GROMACS .gro file of N, CA, C and O in nm:
model
  468
    1MET      N    1   3.632   1.200   4.456
    1MET     CA    2   3.703   1.097   4.400
    1MET      C    3   3.608   0.986   4.354
    1MET      O    4   3.557   0.977   4.237
    2ARG      N    5   3.572   0.907   4.454
    2ARG     CA    6   3.461   0.842   4.469
    2ARG      C    7   3.323   0.872   4.473
    2ARG      O    8   3.215   0.811   4.345
    3LYS      N    9   3.298   1.003   4.472
    3LYS     CA   10   3.169   1.091   4.432
    3LYS      C   11   3.172   1.107   4.267
    3LYS      O   12   3.058   1.065   4.182
    4SER      N   13   3.253   1.150   4.239
    4SER     CA   14   3.282   1.158   4.054
    4SER      C   15   3.223   1.013   4.010
    4SER      O   16   3.222   1.012   3.887
    5VAL      N   17   3.295   0.898   4.078
    5VAL     CA   18   3.311   0.780   3.949
    5VAL      C   19   3.170   0.735   3.995
    5VAL      O   20   3.118   0.704   3.913
    6SER      N   21   3.097   0.764   4.102
    6SER     CA   22   2.969   0.750   4.125
    6SER      C   23   2.859   0.796   4.037
    6SER      O   24   2.766   0.762   3.938
    7LEU      N   25   2.905   0.889   4.008
    7LEU     CA   26   2.804   0.967   3.887
    7LEU      C   27   2.880   0.957   3.789
    7LEU      O   28   2.782   0.918   3.690
    8LEU      N   29   2.973   0.923   3.774
    8LEU     CA   30   3.020   0.889   3.594
    8LEU      C   31   2.959   0.752   3.555
    8LEU      O   32   2.859   0.747   3.447
    9LEU      N   33   2.952   0.674   3.665
    9LEU     CA   34   2.824   0.514   3.645
    9LEU      C   35   2.699   0.542   3.672
    9LEU      O   36   2.671   0.486   3.541
   10SER      N   37   2.662   0.612   3.696
   10SER     CA   38   2.542   0.664   3.688
   10SER      C   39   2.488   0.712   3.594
   10SER      O   40   2.361   0.647   3.507
   11SER      N   41   2.563   0.788   3.529
   11SER     CA   42   2.532   0.860   3.396
   11SER      C   43   2.554   0.763   3.262
   11SER      O   44   2.444   0.732   3.185
   12VAL      N   45   2.630   0.627   3.309
   12VAL     CA   46   2.647   0.557   3.206
   12VAL      C   47   2.551   0.461   3.181
   12VAL      O   48   2.487   0.416   3.065
   13PHE      N   49   2.502   0.415   3.321
   13PHE     CA   50   2.388   0.302   3.349
   13PHE      C   51   2.264   0.384   3.279
   13PHE      O   52   2.185   0.367   3.210
   14VAL      N   53   2.268   0.532   3.339
   14VAL     CA   54   2.110   0.598   3.229
   14VAL      C   55   2.101   0.585   3.116
   14VAL      O   56   2.004   0.570   2.999
   15PHE      N   57   2.248   0.622   3.010
   15PHE     CA   58   2.250   0.664   2.891
   15PHE      C   59   2.218   0.489   2.864
   15PHE      O   60   2.176   0.533   2.764
   16SER      N   61   2.257   0.414   2.860
   16SER     CA   62   2.246   0.280   2.809
   16SER      C   63   2.124   0.222   2.806
   16SER      O   64   2.073   0.150   2.725
   17LEU      N   65   2.069   0.283   2.952
   17LEU     CA   66   1.928   0.251   2.928
   17LEU      C   67   1.864   0.268   2.828
   17LEU      O   68   1.750   0.219   2.755
   18PHE      N   69   1.864   0.401   2.751
   18PHE     CA   70   1.791   0.508   2.663
   18PHE      C   71   1.820   0.387   2.528
   18PHE      O   72   1.792   0.373   2.434
   19ALA      N   73   1.971   0.334   2.524
   19ALA     CA   74   2.014   0.300   2.412
   19ALA      C   75   1.957   0.156   2.421
   19ALA      O   76   1.910   0.157   2.296
   20VAL      N   77   1.965   0.100   2.499
   20VAL     CA   78   1.899  -0.017   2.505
   20VAL      C   79   1.717   0.008   2.373
   20VAL      O   80   1.694  -0.126   2.360
   21SER      N   81   1.683   0.095   2.511
   21SER     CA   82   1.549   0.073   2.448
   21SER      C   83   1.493   0.132   2.325
   21SER      O   84   1.404   0.123   2.283
   22GLY      N   85   1.620   0.201   2.314
   22GLY     CA   86   1.587   0.248   2.162
   22GLY      C   87   1.542   0.396   2.137
   22GLY      O   88   1.489   0.464   2.034
   23CYS      N   89   1.493   0.411   2.249
   23CYS     CA   90   1.424   0.592   2.238
   23CYS      C   91   1.321   0.570   2.148
   23CYS      O   92   1.268   0.676   2.132
   24SER      N   93   1.260   0.465   2.140
   24SER     CA   94   1.145   0.427   2.034
   24SER      C   95   1.005   0.507   2.111
   24SER      O   96   0.980   0.505   2.247
   25THR      N   97   0.909   0.579   2.025
   25THR     CA   98   0.798   0.618   2.095
   25THR      C   99   0.692   0.571   1.963
   25THR      O  100   0.549   0.574   2.019
   26ALA      N  101   0.734   0.475   1.902
   26ALA     CA  102   0.664   0.373   1.777
   26ALA      C  103   0.543   0.352   1.839
   26ALA      O  104   0.556   0.274   1.989
   27GLU      N  105   0.404   0.336   1.829
   27GLU     CA  106   0.300   0.287   1.881
   27GLU      C  107   0.184   0.204   1.806
   27GLU      O  108   0.146   0.264   1.712
   28THR      N  109   0.252   0.083   1.766
   28THR     CA  110   0.194   0.062   1.612
   28THR      C  111   0.069  -0.057   1.670
   28THR      O  112   0.045  -0.151   1.791
   29ARG      N  113   0.013  -0.023   1.556
   29ARG     CA  114  -0.171  -0.121   1.586
   29ARG      C  115  -0.195  -0.127   1.456
   29ARG      O  116  -0.117  -0.129   1.348
   30THR      N  117  -0.312  -0.260   1.476
   30THR     CA  118  -0.343  -0.301   1.347
   30THR      C  119  -0.548  -0.268   1.370
   30THR      O  120  -0.542  -0.272   1.471
   31THR      N  121  -0.549  -0.240   1.228
   31THR     CA  122  -0.675  -0.199   1.220
   31THR      C  123  -0.753  -0.272   1.079
   31THR      O  124  -0.658  -0.299   1.026
   32ARG      N  125  -0.878  -0.305   1.102
   32ARG     CA  126  -0.958  -0.351   0.957
   32ARG      C  127  -1.063  -0.203   0.903
   32ARG      O  128  -1.136  -0.203   0.981
   33ILE      N  129  -1.046  -0.211   0.770
   33ILE     CA  130  -1.110  -0.104   0.715
   33ILE      C  131  -1.199  -0.165   0.609
   33ILE      O  132  -1.175  -0.243   0.528
   34ASN      N  133  -1.330  -0.189   0.656
   34ASN     CA  134  -1.381  -0.232   0.527
   34ASN      C  135  -1.415  -0.154   0.441
   34ASN      O  136  -1.390  -0.023   0.378
   35VAL      N  137  -1.349  -0.212   0.297
   35VAL     CA  138  -1.349  -0.164   0.151
   35VAL      C  139  -1.525  -0.204   0.086
   35VAL      O  140  -1.438  -0.315  -0.001
   36PRO      N  141  -1.632  -0.200   0.147
   36PRO     CA  142  -1.689  -0.253   0.077
   36PRO      C  143  -1.750  -0.234  -0.118
   36PRO      O  144  -1.794  -0.334  -0.164
   37THR      N  145  -1.700  -0.129  -0.165
   37THR     CA  146  -1.667  -0.101  -0.293
   37THR      C  147  -1.544  -0.183  -0.413
   37THR      O  148  -1.589  -0.175  -0.519
   38ALA      N  149  -1.493  -0.241  -0.325
   38ALA     CA  150  -1.333  -0.293  -0.374
   38ALA      C  151  -1.394  -0.443  -0.465
   38ALA      O  152  -1.525  -0.509  -0.380
   39GLN      N  153  -1.360  -0.471  -0.579
   39GLN     CA  154  -1.457  -0.546  -0.672
   39GLN      C  155  -1.377  -0.615  -0.732
   39GLN      O  156  -1.373  -0.792  -0.731
   40CYS      N  157  -1.226  -0.629  -0.720
   40CYS     CA  158  -1.133  -0.746  -0.826
   40CYS      C  159  -1.002  -0.735  -0.751
   40CYS      O  160  -0.969  -0.620  -0.675
   41MET      N  161  -0.894  -0.763  -0.763
   41MET     CA  162  -0.784  -0.783  -0.729
   41MET      C  163  -0.724  -0.680  -0.776
   41MET      O  164  -0.619  -0.614  -0.720
   42MET      N  165  -0.780  -0.600  -0.901
   42MET     CA  166  -0.649  -0.479  -0.904
   42MET      C  167  -0.736  -0.388  -0.827
   42MET      O  168  -0.636  -0.296  -0.790
   43CYS      N  169  -0.883  -0.350  -0.758
   43CYS     CA  170  -0.829  -0.251  -0.694
   43CYS      C  171  -0.823  -0.321  -0.513
   43CYS      O  172  -0.789  -0.213  -0.521
   44ALA      N  173  -0.793  -0.408  -0.488
   44ALA     CA  174  -0.730  -0.448  -0.394
   44ALA      C  175  -0.554  -0.392  -0.391
   44ALA      O  176  -0.498  -0.343  -0.258
   45ASN      N  177  -0.545  -0.407  -0.535
   45ASN     CA  178  -0.385  -0.363  -0.557
   45ASN      C  179  -0.370  -0.199  -0.555
   45ASN      O  180  -0.327  -0.155  -0.450
   46LYS      N  181  -0.455  -0.184  -0.574
   46LYS     CA  182  -0.480   0.018  -0.558
   46LYS      C  183  -0.499   0.015  -0.428
   46LYS      O  184  -0.435   0.135  -0.387
   47ILE      N  185  -0.613  -0.034  -0.328
   47ILE     CA  186  -0.606   0.017  -0.211
   47ILE      C  187  -0.474   0.000  -0.144
   47ILE      O  188  -0.445   0.065  -0.057
   48GLU      N  189  -0.419  -0.146  -0.114
   48GLU     CA  190  -0.265  -0.192  -0.081
   48GLU      C  191  -0.184  -0.099  -0.094
   48GLU      O  192  -0.076  -0.018  -0.004
   49GLU      N  193  -0.172   0.011  -0.236
   49GLU     CA  194  -0.021   0.092  -0.299
   49GLU      C  195  -0.089   0.202  -0.203
   49GLU      O  196   0.002   0.298  -0.195
   50ALA      N  197  -0.208   0.259  -0.206
   50ALA     CA  198  -0.268   0.393  -0.128
   50ALA      C  199  -0.226   0.395   0.024
   50ALA      O  200  -0.187   0.478   0.044
   51LEU      N  201  -0.244   0.329   0.052
   51LEU     CA  202  -0.229   0.263   0.194
   51LEU      C  203  -0.068   0.235   0.208
   51LEU      O  204   0.028   0.309   0.349
   52LYS      N  205   0.008   0.209   0.189
   52LYS     CA  206   0.150   0.167   0.188
   52LYS      C  207   0.202   0.309   0.113
   52LYS      O  208   0.343   0.344   0.184
   53LYS      N  209   0.162   0.412   0.094
   53LYS     CA  210   0.201   0.559   0.114
   53LYS      C  211   0.194   0.651   0.160
   53LYS      O  212   0.261   0.759   0.189
   54VAL      N  213   0.092   0.602   0.317
   54VAL     CA  214   0.034   0.676   0.375
   54VAL      C  215   0.175   0.662   0.487
   54VAL      O  216   0.215   0.541   0.508
   55ASP      N  217   0.214   0.747   0.551
   55ASP     CA  218   0.364   0.813   0.630
   55ASP      C  219   0.357   0.686   0.765
   55ASP      O  220   0.209   0.723   0.807
   56GLY      N  221   0.383   0.601   0.820
   56GLY     CA  222   0.361   0.544   0.944
   56GLY      C  223   0.267   0.386   0.897
   56GLY      O  224   0.250   0.331   0.998
   57VAL      N  225   0.244   0.376   0.776
   57VAL     CA  226   0.172   0.245   0.737
   57VAL      C  227   0.310   0.141   0.690
   57VAL      O  228   0.409   0.119   0.619
   58SER      N  229   0.289   0.038   0.785
   58SER     CA  230   0.409  -0.096   0.732
   58SER      C  231   0.348  -0.186   0.698
   58SER      O  232   0.463  -0.240   0.607
   59GLU      N  233   0.255  -0.262   0.684
   59GLU     CA  234   0.195  -0.330   0.613
   59GLU      C  235   0.031  -0.320   0.557
   59GLU      O  236  -0.036  -0.208   0.663
   60ALA      N  237  -0.041  -0.349   0.454
   60ALA     CA  238  -0.140  -0.345   0.420
   60ALA      C  239  -0.178  -0.399   0.283
   60ALA      O  240  -0.048  -0.514   0.230
   61ALA      N  241  -0.313  -0.503   0.364
   61ALA     CA  242  -0.324  -0.633   0.282
   61ALA      C  243  -0.519  -0.653   0.279
   61ALA      O  244  -0.532  -0.583   0.402
   62VAL      N  245  -0.527  -0.614   0.179
   62VAL     CA  246  -0.695  -0.685   0.160
   62VAL      C  247  -0.712  -0.781   0.101
   62VAL      O  248  -0.661  -0.839   0.059
   63ASP      N  249  -0.836  -0.833   0.221
   63ASP     CA  250  -0.859  -0.937   0.198
   63ASP      C  251  -0.988  -0.961   0.117
   63ASP      O  252  -1.070  -0.887   0.186
   64MET      N  253  -1.030  -0.968  -0.024
   64MET     CA  254  -1.145  -0.971  -0.100
   64MET      C  255  -1.253  -1.085  -0.055
   64MET      O  256  -1.366  -1.003  -0.116
   65ASP      N  257  -1.201  -1.165  -0.016
   65ASP     CA  258  -1.319  -1.262   0.041
   65ASP      C  259  -1.431  -1.188   0.138
   65ASP      O  260  -1.532  -1.229   0.154
   66VAL      N  261  -1.390  -1.141   0.212
   66VAL     CA  262  -1.473  -1.026   0.331
   66VAL      C  263  -1.465  -0.885   0.280
   66VAL      O  264  -1.519  -0.779   0.334
   67LYS      N  265  -1.383  -0.845   0.179
   67LYS     CA  266  -1.371  -0.690   0.160
   67LYS      C  267  -1.313  -0.595   0.247
   67LYS      O  268  -1.391  -0.517   0.333
   68VAL      N  269  -1.199  -0.626   0.343
   68VAL     CA  270  -1.148  -0.548   0.459
   68VAL      C  271  -1.011  -0.565   0.385
   68VAL      O  272  -0.948  -0.642   0.392
   69ALA      N  273  -0.961  -0.427   0.455
   69ALA     CA  274  -0.808  -0.429   0.450
   69ALA      C  275  -0.758  -0.436   0.587
   69ALA      O  276  -0.840  -0.352   0.707
   70ASN      N  277  -0.646  -0.480   0.569
   70ASN     CA  278  -0.594  -0.519   0.711
   70ASN      C  279  -0.476  -0.405   0.705
   70ASN      O  280  -0.382  -0.441   0.636
   71VAL      N  281  -0.464  -0.334   0.848
   71VAL     CA  282  -0.357  -0.222   0.816
   71VAL      C  283  -0.280  -0.262   0.954
   71VAL      O  284  -0.333  -0.223   1.080
   72THR      N  285  -0.141  -0.223   0.953
   72THR     CA  286  -0.107  -0.241   1.049
   72THR      C  287   0.028  -0.110   1.001
   72THR      O  288   0.094  -0.034   0.936
   73TYR      N  289   0.028  -0.031   1.149
   73TYR     CA  290   0.083   0.122   1.153
   73TYR      C  291   0.068   0.178   1.256
   73TYR      O  292   0.056   0.125   1.373
   74ASP      N  293   0.161   0.312   1.259
   74ASP     CA  294   0.216   0.329   1.360
   74ASP      C  295   0.181   0.474   1.416
   74ASP      O  296   0.082   0.590   1.352
   75ALA      N  297   0.089   0.474   1.548
   75ALA     CA  298  -0.052   0.570   1.555
   75ALA      C  299   0.025   0.700   1.570
   75ALA      O  300  -0.074   0.779   1.646
   76THR      N  301   0.127   0.698   1.591
   76THR     CA  302   0.197   0.820   1.639
   76THR      C  303   0.263   0.925   1.488
   76THR      O  304   0.266   1.040   1.549
   77ARG      N  305   0.237   0.848   1.380
   77ARG     CA  306   0.280   0.953   1.307
   77ARG      C  307   0.086   0.922   1.177
   77ARG      O  308   0.120   0.983   1.116
   78THR      N  309  -0.010   0.832   1.219
   78THR     CA  310  -0.108   0.854   1.121
   78THR      C  311  -0.215   0.775   1.220
   78THR      O  312  -0.193   0.758   1.294
   79SER      N  313  -0.369   0.777   1.149
   79SER     CA  314  -0.485   0.797   1.199
   79SER      C  315  -0.560   0.689   1.131
   79SER      O  316  -0.548   0.662   1.026
   80VAL      N  317  -0.640   0.565   1.190
   80VAL     CA  318  -0.761   0.560   1.087
   80VAL      C  319  -0.811   0.671   1.026
   80VAL      O  320  -0.846   0.591   0.896
   81ALA      N  321  -0.848   0.741   1.061
   81ALA     CA  322  -0.947   0.887   0.989
   81ALA      C  323  -0.806   0.819   0.852
   81ALA      O  324  -0.860   0.867   0.718
   82SER      N  325  -0.713   0.914   0.847
   82SER     CA  326  -0.603   0.929   0.764
   82SER      C  327  -0.596   0.785   0.664
   82SER      O  328  -0.585   0.811   0.541
   83LEU      N  329  -0.593   0.659   0.701
   83LEU     CA  330  -0.587   0.567   0.613
   83LEU      C  331  -0.719   0.579   0.565
   83LEU      O  332  -0.727   0.519   0.427
   84GLU      N  333  -0.820   0.575   0.596
   84GLU     CA  334  -0.961   0.566   0.526
   84GLU      C  335  -0.958   0.699   0.432
   84GLU      O  336  -0.976   0.694   0.300
   85LYS      N  337  -0.910   0.822   0.442
   85LYS     CA  338  -0.885   0.915   0.346
   85LYS      C  339  -0.796   0.862   0.233
   85LYS      O  340  -0.835   0.932   0.089
   86ALA      N  341  -0.674   0.798   0.255
   86ALA     CA  342  -0.616   0.764   0.180
   86ALA      C  343  -0.681   0.674   0.084
   86ALA      O  344  -0.693   0.609  -0.080
   87ILE      N  345  -0.766   0.552   0.161
   87ILE     CA  346  -0.870   0.455   0.040
   87ILE      C  347  -0.953   0.537  -0.031
   87ILE      O  348  -0.967   0.515  -0.185
   88ALA      N  349  -1.031   0.632   0.011
   88ALA     CA  350  -1.127   0.704  -0.041
   88ALA      C  351  -1.043   0.787  -0.138
   88ALA      O  352  -1.125   0.812  -0.256
   89GLY      N  353  -0.956   0.851  -0.132
   89GLY     CA  354  -0.844   0.904  -0.226
   89GLY      C  355  -0.836   0.789  -0.363
   89GLY      O  356  -0.819   0.882  -0.443
   90ALA      N  357  -0.832   0.711  -0.362
   90ALA     CA  358  -0.805   0.613  -0.455
   90ALA      C  359  -0.926   0.563  -0.515
   90ALA      O  360  -0.912   0.513  -0.590
   91GLY      N  361  -1.033   0.573  -0.461
   91GLY     CA  362  -1.145   0.587  -0.522
   91GLY      C  363  -1.264   0.484  -0.498
   91GLY      O  364  -1.336   0.447  -0.533
   92TYR      N  365  -1.217   0.440  -0.359
   92TYR     CA  366  -1.295   0.311  -0.266
   92TYR      C  367  -1.358   0.348  -0.139
   92TYR      O  368  -1.299   0.446  -0.076
   93GLN      N  369  -1.433   0.356  -0.158
   93GLN     CA  370  -1.506   0.351   0.018
   93GLN      C  371  -1.438   0.276   0.096
   93GLN      O  372  -1.402   0.185   0.103
   94ALA      N  373  -1.458   0.336   0.228
   94ALA     CA  374  -1.359   0.300   0.338
   94ALA      C  375  -1.382   0.340   0.458
   94ALA      O  376  -1.441   0.461   0.550
   95ASN      N  377  -1.501   0.188   0.541
   95ASN     CA  378  -1.594   0.222   0.620
   95ASN      C  379  -1.674   0.340   0.550
   95ASN      O  380  -1.752   0.310   0.484
   96GLN      N  381  -1.738   0.445   0.641
   96GLN     CA  382  -1.805   0.552   0.647
   96GLN      C  383  -1.735   0.668   0.526
   96GLN      O  384  -1.831   0.744   0.491
   97ALA      N  385  -1.626   0.676   0.478
   97ALA     CA  386  -1.511   0.744   0.425
   97ALA      C  387  -1.597   0.755   0.266
   97ALA      O  388  -1.588   0.590   0.217
   98VAL      N  389  -1.663   0.828   0.182
   98VAL     CA  390  -1.724   0.799   0.060
   98VAL      C  391  -1.593   0.853  -0.034
   98VAL      O  392  -1.507   0.906   0.019
   99ALA      N  393  -1.610   0.734  -0.136
   99ALA     CA  394  -1.479   0.754  -0.219
   99ALA      C  395  -1.514   0.873  -0.274
   99ALA      O  396  -1.564   0.960  -0.305
  100ASP      N  397  -1.363   0.918  -0.344
  100ASP     CA  398  -1.369   1.064  -0.422
  100ASP      C  399  -1.409   1.013  -0.555
  100ASP      O  400  -1.385   0.920  -0.622
  101SER      N  401  -1.544   1.080  -0.590
  101SER     CA  402  -1.624   1.044  -0.691
  101SER      C  403  -1.586   1.084  -0.869
  101SER      O  404  -1.590   0.964  -0.949
  102ALA      N  405  -1.469   1.169  -0.848
  102ALA     CA  406  -1.385   1.183  -0.978
  102ALA      C  407  -1.287   1.101  -0.982
  102ALA      O  408  -1.247   1.031  -1.136
  103VAL      N  409  -1.233   1.036  -0.885
  103VAL     CA  410  -1.134   0.919  -0.881
  103VAL      C  411  -1.208   0.785  -0.927
  103VAL      O  412  -1.169   0.714  -1.051
  104TYR      N  413  -1.332   0.775  -0.850
  104TYR     CA  414  -1.403   0.692  -0.899
  104TYR      C  415  -1.453   0.653  -1.038
  104TYR      O  416  -1.439   0.514  -1.123
  105ALA      N  417  -1.481   0.772  -1.090
  105ALA     CA  418  -1.526   0.794  -1.217
  105ALA      C  419  -1.421   0.736  -1.285
  105ALA      O  420  -1.445   0.704  -1.431
  106ASN      N  421  -1.291   0.761  -1.290
  106ASN     CA  422  -1.177   0.707  -1.397
  106ASN      C  423  -1.149   0.598  -1.368
  106ASN      O  424  -1.083   0.499  -1.471
  107LEU      N  425  -1.194   0.487  -1.261
  107LEU     CA  426  -1.161   0.314  -1.228
  107LEU      C  427  -1.205   0.282  -1.378
  107LEU      O  428  -1.305   0.328  -1.438
  108PRO      N  429  -1.143   0.126  -1.397
  108PRO     CA  430  -1.157   0.063  -1.485
  108PRO      C  431  -1.290   0.057  -1.461
  108PRO      O  432  -1.374   0.007  -1.328
  109ASP      N  433  -1.408  -0.039  -1.550
  109ASP     CA  434  -1.492  -0.078  -1.582
  109ASP      C  435  -1.486  -0.220  -1.464
  109ASP      O  436  -1.615  -0.205  -1.340
  110CYS      N  437  -1.427  -0.314  -1.420
  110CYS     CA  438  -1.389  -0.427  -1.326
  110CYS      C  439  -1.384  -0.350  -1.200
  110CYS      O  440  -1.447  -0.464  -1.056
  111CYS      N  441  -1.384  -0.207  -1.148
  111CYS     CA  442  -1.375  -0.201  -1.063
  111CYS      C  443  -1.489  -0.108  -0.965
  111CYS      O  444  -1.487  -0.075  -0.874
  112LYS      N  445  -1.610  -0.105  -1.080
  112LYS     CA  446  -1.673  -0.022  -1.034
  112LYS      C  447  -1.815  -0.095  -0.974
  112LYS      O  448  -1.844  -0.260  -1.067
  113VAL      N  449  -1.849  -0.027  -0.910
  113VAL     CA  450  -2.014  -0.138  -0.843
  113VAL      C  451  -2.123  -0.218  -0.964
  113VAL      O  452  -2.148  -0.076  -0.999
  114PRO      N  453  -2.113  -0.304  -0.965
  114PRO     CA  454  -2.229  -0.314  -1.057
  114PRO      C  455  -2.356  -0.226  -1.044
  114PRO      O  456  -2.406  -0.243  -0.937
  115GLN      N  457  -2.409  -0.155  -1.124
  115GLN     CA  458  -2.553  -0.157  -1.135
  115GLN      C  459  -2.653  -0.205  -1.153
  115GLN      O  460  -2.650  -0.318  -1.242
  116PRO      N  461  -2.757  -0.173  -1.098
  116PRO     CA  462  -2.873  -0.286  -1.107
  116PRO      C  463  -2.930  -0.236  -1.281
  116PRO      O  464  -2.901  -0.133  -1.268
  117GLN      N  465  -2.993  -0.349  -1.302
  117GLN     CA  466  -3.043  -0.324  -1.425
  117GLN      C  467  -3.179  -0.308  -1.489
  117GLN      O  468  -3.251  -0.325  -1.376
   0.00000   0.00000   0.00000
């Protein structure tokens, strides 16, 4: 009887440890992605929207003063390469990832890098 009670209490203790910890395997990270082709706040909004659609992204904000996207994400659900791909897919350069040229061509003129005259 004593052994059964000890076993039961041990089981409850172990279960409660998992319940308290939430069994979470999330690995939250924050990264900075250079977005040198972003030109205006419309660009910033499009980049932020694209990033927020990526599974695992909890926060995304573009700082236009330094042309950097600050992204907080779950590294068990996405990667920096996936974040760069989302930005490139929206028509903007992301670090070394080249913008999707077809999407870039359809951006408003204010969102395109000025060409030298």
